[in-house]
Amino acid sequence: MRFPGRRINVIDILVVDDDAGARKSFGNILKLKGYGVETAGTGQEAISKIKEKFFNIVFLDIRLPDISGLEVLKTISDFNEDIVTIMVTAYASIDSSIDAINKDAYSYITKPVNMDQVLQVIGKALEKQRLAMENKRLLKELKEANEKLREMDARKSDFVANVSHEFKNPLAVIKQSLTIVLEGMAGEINPKQKEILEAGQRNIERLIRLVMDLLDLSKIESGKIEMKRDKIDITSLVDQLLKDYENEISRKNLVLNKDIQPDMGMVWADKDKLTEVIINLLNNAIKYTNKGSVTVKLSGTEDEIRFEVADTGPGIKKEYLEKIFDKFERILAERQEGTGLGLSIAKDIVRLHKGNIWVESEPGKGSKFIFTLPRDLRRS
Ligand code: ADP
């Protein structure tokens, strides 16, 4: 809270006591010590002074003629929690002071006041106040910075979404044009030309995949992704996808093992998105494995399905196991093409289905990526 009359570097103290003599002498000693001091003889007077200007510290007598010190204490802390209140009490009412500390008072001193004790408590109270106010200021700054980052992040996602969208059509046209020429529809081409055009086609496909990944990611990040849930026969979906990989698996001399539980049944999911997750995991398993096998396991219970793809590739160090699900995180980047977006998108899609995805891996022992999905999203 800011007060127009607040003076820089002056510590202001309010002394609240109904005994005019005690109030005055206590106040005078504090003034001599260099503090700005004001006094109040009743609870109401104290409250109106507090509303007029900021006091670093309030010495508050627990017994006042109009309202109780505890009530004044509550009003002070409700009004401005930065004010430090120290209760002043006779020995007879120490219990109420402890009560006050359990509420919002910082400490208490007993009457007759011992100035050494008072100065010590002021020192500690000011330090506590300084730290609390500094913390508040830092928290405010952090919140503002966070808000700014969030805005920038949203603008970045919009920008990525727009640019990717603009890329999509021209890329599709280039791909189609290359296909037309490659298939000889625009006249015969020689083997050398074919080779060059095929390299172009592979790279266009790579670019299209990247653009689609960026589009997906920006849609997920902006919450604009739509889920089209359907009943899916998961066994036939996995079988179909594995067929598409047969050539690549045999080209790399890998063995494909299938361990699919019979009667897997149906799952409610967005087919295209679920396909994307499975393709991502299969792609990675094949891409990062140079010898050995890729094993796909599908199992389920009444409540969930579980998909696993295990490979005999290089494995992943423990410190990267969580990180690889982050955007643009690539551990073996130098060796393989990729964007570092696949697993991040897979994680988001699985989460949109209220499922879980994780990896179990050790360097030299291959990797196993697993995801589970509730069978019926509507029940989870
Ligand atoms: P990309 O494959 O395009 O780099 P991903 O998000 O799919 O991006 O994967 C992130 C990183 O996780 C990869 O760069 C790779 O380092 C690691 N990774 C993913 N799958 C495997 C795997 N089966 N074996 C070893 N490392 C993997």
Short mmCIF file of C-alpha atoms and ligand atoms in Angstrom, two decimals:
data_model
loop_
_atom_site.label_atom_id
_atom_site.label_comp_id
_atom_site.label_asym_id
_atom_site.label_seq_id
_atom_site.Cartn_x
_atom_site.Cartn_y
_atom_site.Cartn_z
CA MET A 1 0.00 0.00 0.00
CA ARG A 2 1.36 3.47 -0.83
CA PHE A 3 0.71 6.57 1.19
CA PRO A 4 1.20 10.05 -0.30
CA GLY A 5 2.82 11.32 2.89
CA ARG A 6 5.26 8.46 3.30
CA ARG A 7 8.75 9.74 4.00
CA ILE A 8 11.74 7.93 2.65
CA ASN A 9 14.14 6.41 5.20
CA VAL A 10 12.17 7.46 8.26
CA ILE A 11 10.86 4.66 10.41
CA ASP A 12 7.41 5.66 11.66
CA ILE A 13 6.09 4.22 14.87
CA LEU A 14 2.63 4.56 16.37
CA VAL A 15 2.32 4.18 20.13
CA VAL A 16 -1.20 3.26 21.26
CA ASP A 17 -1.79 3.48 24.99
CA ASP A 18 -4.63 4.96 27.04
CA ASP A 19 -2.21 6.12 29.76
CA ALA A 20 -1.21 9.61 28.58
CA GLY A 21 1.93 9.70 30.74
CA ALA A 22 3.23 6.31 29.58
CA ARG A 23 2.39 7.15 25.97
CA LYS A 24 4.30 10.39 26.07
CA SER A 25 7.44 9.13 27.81
CA PHE A 26 7.65 6.01 25.61
CA GLY A 27 7.12 8.16 22.52
CA ASN A 28 9.76 10.66 23.56
CA ILE A 29 12.40 7.98 24.06
CA LEU A 30 11.66 6.57 20.63
CA LYS A 31 11.88 10.07 19.10
CA LEU A 32 15.28 10.52 20.76
CA LYS A 33 16.36 7.30 19.03
CA GLY A 34 15.50 8.93 15.70
CA TYR A 35 12.12 7.36 14.96
CA GLY A 36 9.14 9.30 13.67
CA VAL A 37 6.57 8.86 16.43
CA GLU A 38 2.85 9.47 16.73
CA THR A 39 0.59 8.44 19.55
CA ALA A 40 -3.03 7.44 20.04
CA GLY A 41 -5.03 7.10 23.26
CA THR A 42 -7.91 4.98 21.96
CA GLY A 43 -8.47 2.15 19.52
CA GLN A 44 -10.52 4.33 17.18
CA GLU A 45 -7.87 7.04 17.12
CA ALA A 46 -5.23 4.38 16.32
CA ILE A 47 -7.31 3.00 13.45
CA SER A 48 -7.90 6.40 11.88
CA LYS A 49 -4.18 7.24 12.10
CA ILE A 50 -3.29 3.94 10.46
CA LYS A 51 -5.68 4.69 7.61
CA GLU A 52 -4.05 8.08 7.09
CA LYS A 53 -0.42 7.08 6.89
CA PHE A 54 1.91 4.13 6.87
CA PHE A 55 3.53 3.09 10.15
CA ASN A 56 6.32 0.56 10.12
CA ILE A 57 5.57 -0.48 13.68
CA VAL A 58 2.62 -0.11 16.02
CA PHE A 59 3.08 -0.60 19.77
CA LEU A 60 -0.43 -1.55 20.79
CA ASP A 61 -1.65 -1.70 24.36
CA ILE A 62 -3.81 -4.71 24.76
CA ARG A 63 -6.25 -2.87 27.03
CA LEU A 64 -7.87 0.19 25.54
CA PRO A 65 -10.87 2.13 26.75
CA ASP A 66 -13.08 1.81 23.65
CA ILE A 67 -12.29 -1.36 21.66
CA SER A 68 -10.01 -4.24 22.60
CA GLY A 69 -6.40 -4.26 21.44
CA LEU A 70 -7.06 -7.57 19.69
CA GLU A 71 -9.77 -5.99 17.55
CA VAL A 72 -7.50 -3.09 16.66
CA LEU A 73 -4.84 -5.65 15.76
CA LYS A 74 -7.23 -7.37 13.36
CA THR A 75 -8.23 -4.08 11.73
CA ILE A 76 -4.57 -3.16 11.27
CA SER A 77 -3.58 -6.43 9.65
CA ASP A 78 -6.68 -6.50 7.44
CA PHE A 79 -5.88 -2.96 6.32
CA ASN A 80 -2.18 -3.42 5.64
CA GLU A 81 -0.34 -6.65 6.38
CA ASP A 82 3.02 -4.91 6.05
CA ILE A 83 2.53 -3.08 9.36
CA VAL A 84 4.26 -4.89 12.23
CA THR A 85 2.27 -4.81 15.45
CA ILE A 86 3.87 -5.37 18.83
CA MET A 87 1.52 -5.84 21.76
CA VAL A 88 2.23 -4.00 25.00
CA THR A 89 0.92 -5.75 28.05
CA ALA A 90 0.99 -5.89 31.81
CA TYR A 91 2.36 -9.12 33.29
CA ALA A 92 -1.19 -10.04 34.25
CA SER A 93 -2.33 -10.29 30.63
CA ILE A 94 0.54 -12.18 29.03
CA ASP A 95 -1.92 -14.88 27.97
CA SER A 96 -3.84 -12.46 25.76
CA SER A 97 -0.56 -11.33 24.21
CA ILE A 98 0.30 -14.87 23.31
CA ASP A 99 -3.16 -15.09 21.86
CA ALA A 100 -2.39 -11.97 19.83
CA ILE A 101 0.86 -13.46 18.52
CA ASN A 102 -1.06 -16.49 17.38
CA LYS A 103 -3.16 -14.08 15.34
CA ASP A 104 -1.23 -11.32 13.62
CA ALA A 105 0.95 -9.66 16.23
CA TYR A 106 4.69 -9.97 15.71
CA SER A 107 5.71 -9.99 19.38
CA TYR A 108 4.89 -8.50 22.75
CA ILE A 109 6.64 -6.50 25.42
CA THR A 110 5.67 -6.17 29.06
CA LYS A 111 5.03 -3.07 31.12
CA PRO A 112 6.90 -1.29 32.53
CA VAL A 113 8.82 -1.26 29.27
CA ASN A 114 12.49 -2.06 29.22
CA MET A 115 14.03 0.12 26.50
CA ASP A 116 16.81 -2.35 25.66
CA GLN A 117 14.16 -4.97 25.00
CA VAL A 118 12.11 -2.48 22.98
CA LEU A 119 15.05 -1.49 20.75
CA GLN A 120 15.93 -5.12 20.20
CA VAL A 121 12.39 -6.00 19.21
CA ILE A 122 12.22 -2.95 16.89
CA GLY A 123 15.40 -4.11 15.15
CA LYS A 124 14.04 -7.60 14.59
CA ALA A 125 10.62 -6.33 13.55
CA LEU A 126 12.12 -4.01 10.95
CA GLU A 127 14.23 -6.81 9.52
CA LYS A 128 11.17 -9.06 9.28
CA GLN A 129 9.24 -6.24 7.63
CA ARG A 130 12.02 -5.54 5.17
CA LEU A 131 12.21 -9.21 4.18
CA ALA A 132 8.44 -9.59 3.90
CA MET A 133 8.12 -6.46 1.75
CA GLU A 134 11.06 -7.50 -0.41
CA ASN A 135 9.50 -10.93 -0.90
CA LYS A 136 6.23 -9.35 -1.88
CA ARG A 137 7.94 -7.05 -4.33
CA LEU A 138 9.84 -9.97 -5.87
CA LEU A 139 6.70 -12.06 -6.08
CA LYS A 140 4.89 -9.22 -7.83
CA GLU A 141 7.76 -8.80 -10.28
CA LEU A 142 7.81 -12.54 -10.90
CA LYS A 143 4.07 -12.62 -11.53
CA GLU A 144 4.34 -9.71 -13.97
CA ALA A 145 7.27 -11.31 -15.78
CA ASN A 146 5.38 -14.57 -15.92
CA GLU A 147 2.31 -12.88 -17.35
CA LYS A 148 4.46 -11.20 -19.99
CA LEU A 149 6.06 -14.51 -20.90
CA ARG A 150 2.66 -16.13 -21.17
CA GLU A 151 1.51 -13.40 -23.54
CA MET A 152 4.66 -13.71 -25.63
CA ASP A 153 4.28 -17.48 -25.69
CA ALA A 154 0.70 -17.17 -26.91
CA ARG A 155 1.81 -14.71 -29.61
CA LYS A 156 4.62 -17.05 -30.63
CA SER A 157 2.17 -19.98 -30.89
CA ASP A 158 -0.14 -17.86 -33.06
CA PHE A 159 2.77 -16.84 -35.22
CA VAL A 160 3.99 -20.44 -35.62
CA ALA A 161 0.44 -21.54 -36.42
CA ASN A 162 0.03 -18.85 -39.10
CA VAL A 163 3.40 -19.42 -40.71
CA SER A 164 2.98 -23.21 -40.72
CA HIS A 165 -0.44 -22.81 -42.24
CA GLU A 166 0.96 -20.57 -44.99
CA PHE A 167 3.65 -23.19 -45.70
CA LYS A 168 1.23 -26.07 -46.04
CA ASN A 169 -0.36 -25.24 -49.39
CA PRO A 170 2.75 -24.30 -51.37
CA LEU A 171 4.50 -27.42 -50.06
CA ALA A 172 1.60 -29.61 -51.12
CA VAL A 173 1.73 -28.05 -54.60
CA ILE A 174 5.50 -28.63 -54.88
CA LYS A 175 5.05 -32.23 -53.77
CA GLN A 176 2.30 -32.80 -56.30
CA SER A 177 4.33 -31.19 -59.10
CA LEU A 178 7.30 -33.41 -58.30
CA THR A 179 5.06 -36.48 -58.33
CA ILE A 180 3.62 -35.52 -61.73
CA VAL A 181 7.09 -35.14 -63.24
CA LEU A 182 8.41 -38.28 -61.51
CA GLU A 183 5.55 -40.39 -62.81
CA GLY A 184 6.35 -39.29 -66.33
CA MET A 185 3.09 -37.40 -66.81
CA ALA A 186 5.00 -34.35 -68.05
CA GLY A 187 7.23 -36.30 -70.41
CA GLU A 188 9.85 -38.93 -70.00
CA ILE A 189 12.69 -38.40 -67.50
CA ASN A 190 16.07 -40.05 -67.40
CA PRO A 191 17.45 -41.99 -64.36
CA LYS A 192 19.65 -39.10 -63.25
CA GLN A 193 16.72 -36.67 -63.31
CA LYS A 194 14.62 -39.25 -61.45
CA GLU A 195 17.23 -39.55 -58.72
CA ILE A 196 17.40 -35.79 -58.26
CA LEU A 197 13.62 -35.40 -58.20
CA GLU A 198 13.28 -38.26 -55.69
CA ALA A 199 15.74 -36.54 -53.35
CA GLY A 200 13.61 -33.40 -53.71
CA GLN A 201 10.48 -35.37 -52.94
CA ARG A 202 11.99 -36.93 -49.80
CA ASN A 203 12.98 -33.53 -48.52
CA ILE A 204 9.61 -31.99 -49.29
CA GLU A 205 8.01 -34.81 -47.32
CA ARG A 206 10.33 -34.09 -44.43
CA LEU A 207 9.43 -30.43 -44.58
CA ILE A 208 5.71 -31.25 -44.67
CA ARG A 209 6.13 -33.45 -41.58
CA LEU A 210 7.91 -30.63 -39.78
CA VAL A 211 5.21 -28.11 -40.73
CA MET A 212 2.48 -30.51 -39.60
CA ASP A 213 4.31 -31.05 -36.29
CA LEU A 214 4.59 -27.30 -35.75
CA LEU A 215 0.92 -26.84 -36.58
CA ASP A 216 -0.10 -29.59 -34.17
CA LEU A 217 2.04 -28.20 -31.43
CA SER A 218 0.76 -24.66 -31.81
CA LYS A 219 -2.83 -25.92 -31.82
CA ILE A 220 -2.22 -27.95 -28.66
CA GLU A 221 -0.47 -25.03 -26.97
CA SER A 222 -3.22 -22.57 -27.75
CA GLY A 223 -5.86 -25.05 -26.63
CA LYS A 224 -7.42 -24.91 -30.11
CA ILE A 225 -6.95 -28.59 -30.84
CA GLU A 226 -10.18 -30.45 -31.47
CA MET A 227 -10.66 -34.01 -30.31
CA LYS A 228 -12.85 -36.21 -32.48
CA ARG A 229 -13.52 -39.19 -30.26
CA ASP A 230 -14.64 -42.45 -31.73
CA LYS A 231 -14.78 -46.10 -30.82
CA ILE A 232 -11.56 -47.52 -32.19
CA ASP A 233 -10.53 -51.09 -32.82
CA ILE A 234 -7.04 -50.70 -31.48
CA THR A 235 -5.74 -54.10 -32.69
CA SER A 236 -6.53 -53.44 -36.31
CA LEU A 237 -5.18 -49.90 -36.08
CA VAL A 238 -1.83 -51.17 -34.73
CA ASP A 239 -1.75 -54.04 -37.28
CA GLN A 240 -2.37 -51.62 -40.12
CA LEU A 241 0.33 -49.23 -38.95
CA LEU A 242 2.86 -52.04 -38.50
CA LYS A 243 2.23 -53.13 -42.11
CA ASP A 244 3.27 -49.68 -43.27
CA TYR A 245 6.61 -50.15 -41.52
CA GLU A 246 7.42 -53.67 -42.80
CA ASN A 247 9.61 -52.42 -45.65
CA GLU A 248 11.57 -50.03 -43.52
CA ILE A 249 12.11 -52.64 -40.81
CA SER A 250 13.45 -55.20 -43.26
CA ARG A 251 15.53 -52.56 -45.07
CA LYS A 252 17.31 -51.94 -41.73
CA ASN A 253 17.59 -55.71 -41.11
CA LEU A 254 15.62 -55.43 -37.91
CA VAL A 255 13.28 -58.08 -36.54
CA LEU A 256 9.72 -57.05 -35.72
CA ASN A 257 8.10 -58.90 -32.80
CA LYS A 258 4.42 -58.58 -32.15
CA ASP A 259 2.84 -59.44 -28.83
CA ILE A 260 -0.81 -58.55 -29.13
CA GLN A 261 -3.32 -59.73 -26.56
CA PRO A 262 -6.32 -61.35 -28.26
CA ASP A 263 -9.73 -59.68 -27.95
CA MET A 264 -8.28 -56.30 -27.18
CA GLY A 265 -11.65 -54.70 -27.76
CA MET A 266 -12.38 -51.05 -28.37
CA VAL A 267 -11.12 -47.79 -27.00
CA TRP A 268 -12.62 -44.31 -27.21
CA ALA A 269 -10.04 -42.04 -28.79
CA ASP A 270 -9.31 -39.60 -31.59
CA LYS A 271 -8.12 -41.97 -34.30
CA ASP A 272 -5.88 -39.54 -36.20
CA LYS A 273 -4.20 -38.30 -33.08
CA LEU A 274 -3.74 -41.76 -31.61
CA THR A 275 -2.26 -42.82 -34.95
CA GLU A 276 0.17 -39.94 -34.70
CA VAL A 277 1.35 -41.08 -31.26
CA ILE A 278 1.88 -44.68 -32.38
CA ILE A 279 3.65 -43.59 -35.58
CA ASN A 280 5.92 -41.33 -33.59
CA LEU A 281 6.97 -44.11 -31.24
CA LEU A 282 7.42 -46.64 -34.05
CA ASN A 283 9.36 -44.13 -36.14
CA ASN A 284 11.72 -43.41 -33.28
CA ALA A 285 12.22 -47.08 -32.38
CA ILE A 286 13.20 -47.86 -35.98
CA LYS A 287 15.12 -44.63 -36.54
CA TYR A 288 17.31 -45.00 -33.46
CA THR A 289 17.87 -48.78 -33.70
CA ASN A 290 20.57 -50.08 -36.01
CA LYS A 291 20.54 -53.74 -35.11
CA GLY A 292 18.33 -56.15 -33.23
CA SER A 293 14.60 -55.86 -32.90
CA VAL A 294 11.57 -53.73 -32.34
CA THR A 295 8.87 -55.32 -30.18
CA VAL A 296 5.34 -54.03 -30.11
CA LYS A 297 3.11 -55.14 -27.29
CA LEU A 298 -0.56 -54.35 -26.91
CA SER A 299 -2.47 -55.34 -23.81
CA GLY A 300 -5.41 -54.13 -21.84
CA THR A 301 -7.69 -54.41 -18.87
CA GLU A 302 -11.33 -53.54 -18.58
CA ASP A 303 -10.38 -49.94 -17.80
CA GLU A 304 -7.36 -49.14 -19.94
CA ILE A 305 -5.23 -50.17 -22.86
CA ARG A 306 -1.45 -50.30 -22.80
CA PHE A 307 0.79 -49.89 -25.83
CA GLU A 308 4.52 -50.61 -25.63
CA VAL A 309 7.27 -50.38 -28.17
CA ALA A 310 10.64 -51.73 -27.10
CA ASP A 311 13.81 -51.49 -29.15
CA THR A 312 17.40 -52.68 -28.92
CA GLY A 313 18.75 -49.25 -29.80
CA PRO A 314 21.28 -47.14 -27.89
CA GLY A 315 19.07 -46.49 -24.86
CA ILE A 316 18.74 -43.18 -23.05
CA LYS A 317 20.68 -41.82 -20.09
CA LYS A 318 18.69 -41.42 -16.86
CA GLU A 319 19.01 -37.62 -16.85
CA TYR A 320 17.30 -37.39 -20.25
CA LEU A 321 14.36 -39.70 -19.55
CA GLU A 322 11.98 -36.87 -18.58
CA LYS A 323 13.51 -34.24 -20.83
CA ILE A 324 12.99 -36.03 -24.13
CA PHE A 325 9.26 -35.35 -23.80
CA ASP A 326 9.97 -31.60 -23.85
CA LYS A 327 9.77 -29.53 -27.01
CA PHE A 328 12.86 -29.46 -29.24
CA GLU A 329 14.74 -31.81 -26.89
CA ARG A 330 17.05 -34.01 -28.95
CA ILE A 331 19.72 -36.17 -27.41
CA LEU A 332 20.90 -38.08 -30.46
CA ALA A 333 20.20 -35.13 -32.72
CA GLU A 334 23.51 -35.15 -34.52
CA ARG A 335 22.94 -38.68 -35.74
CA GLN A 336 19.40 -38.63 -37.06
CA GLU A 337 17.04 -36.28 -38.78
CA GLY A 338 14.16 -35.00 -36.68
CA THR A 339 12.72 -31.97 -34.96
CA GLY A 340 12.55 -32.94 -31.31
CA LEU A 341 8.80 -32.33 -31.44
CA GLY A 342 7.44 -35.87 -31.87
CA LEU A 343 7.52 -36.99 -28.25
CA SER A 344 6.30 -33.66 -26.99
CA ILE A 345 3.27 -33.89 -29.28
CA ALA A 346 2.76 -37.55 -28.32
CA LYS A 347 2.78 -36.59 -24.64
CA ASP A 348 0.24 -33.80 -25.21
CA ILE A 349 -2.05 -36.06 -27.21
CA VAL A 350 -1.91 -38.84 -24.61
CA ARG A 351 -2.66 -36.29 -21.88
CA LEU A 352 -5.61 -34.96 -23.89
CA HIS A 353 -6.90 -38.53 -23.74
CA LYS A 354 -6.27 -38.54 -19.96
CA GLY A 355 -3.64 -41.25 -20.38
CA ASN A 356 0.01 -41.55 -19.40
CA ILE A 357 3.18 -41.85 -21.42
CA TRP A 358 6.67 -42.61 -20.21
CA VAL A 359 9.91 -44.31 -21.17
CA GLU A 360 11.99 -46.99 -19.50
CA SER A 361 15.52 -47.11 -20.77
CA GLU A 362 19.18 -47.54 -19.92
CA PRO A 363 22.15 -46.79 -22.12
CA GLY A 364 23.16 -49.95 -23.98
CA LYS A 365 19.95 -51.77 -23.07
CA GLY A 366 17.48 -50.29 -25.53
CA SER A 367 14.38 -48.26 -24.79
CA LYS A 368 10.78 -49.06 -24.07
CA PHE A 369 8.15 -46.37 -24.64
CA ILE A 370 4.81 -47.04 -23.02
CA PHE A 371 1.50 -45.29 -23.07
CA THR A 372 -1.79 -46.15 -21.43
CA LEU A 373 -5.22 -44.77 -22.29
CA PRO A 374 -8.44 -45.09 -20.36
CA ARG A 375 -10.78 -47.23 -22.44
CA ASP A 376 -13.61 -44.84 -22.08
CA LEU A 377 -12.62 -41.20 -21.68
CA ARG A 378 -16.15 -40.32 -20.73
CA ARG A 379 -15.87 -42.39 -17.56
CA SER A 380 -12.51 -40.99 -16.42
P1 ADP B 1 13.14 -36.42 -32.88
O1 ADP B 1 13.14 -37.90 -33.01
O2 ADP B 1 12.53 -35.69 -34.02
O3 ADP B 1 14.48 -35.87 -32.48
P2 ADP B 1 11.38 -36.85 -30.63
O4 ADP B 1 10.63 -35.84 -29.80
O5 ADP B 1 10.58 -37.92 -31.28
O6 ADP B 1 12.19 -36.00 -31.67
O7 ADP B 1 12.48 -37.52 -29.71
C1 ADP B 1 13.27 -36.68 -28.88
C2 ADP B 1 14.61 -37.31 -28.60
O8 ADP B 1 14.43 -38.49 -27.78
C3 ADP B 1 15.33 -37.82 -29.83
O9 ADP B 1 16.06 -36.78 -30.45
C4 ADP B 1 16.22 -38.91 -29.26
O10 ADP B 1 17.37 -38.30 -28.71
C5 ADP B 1 15.41 -39.47 -28.10
N1 ADP B 1 14.69 -40.71 -28.48
C6 ADP B 1 13.42 -40.83 -28.88
N2 ADP B 1 13.12 -42.13 -29.14
C7 ADP B 1 14.22 -42.84 -28.88
C8 ADP B 1 14.55 -44.24 -28.93
N3 ADP B 1 13.65 -45.16 -29.32
N4 ADP B 1 15.80 -44.61 -28.59
C9 ADP B 1 16.71 -43.70 -28.20
N5 ADP B 1 16.47 -42.35 -28.12
C10 ADP B 1 15.24 -41.95 -28.46
#
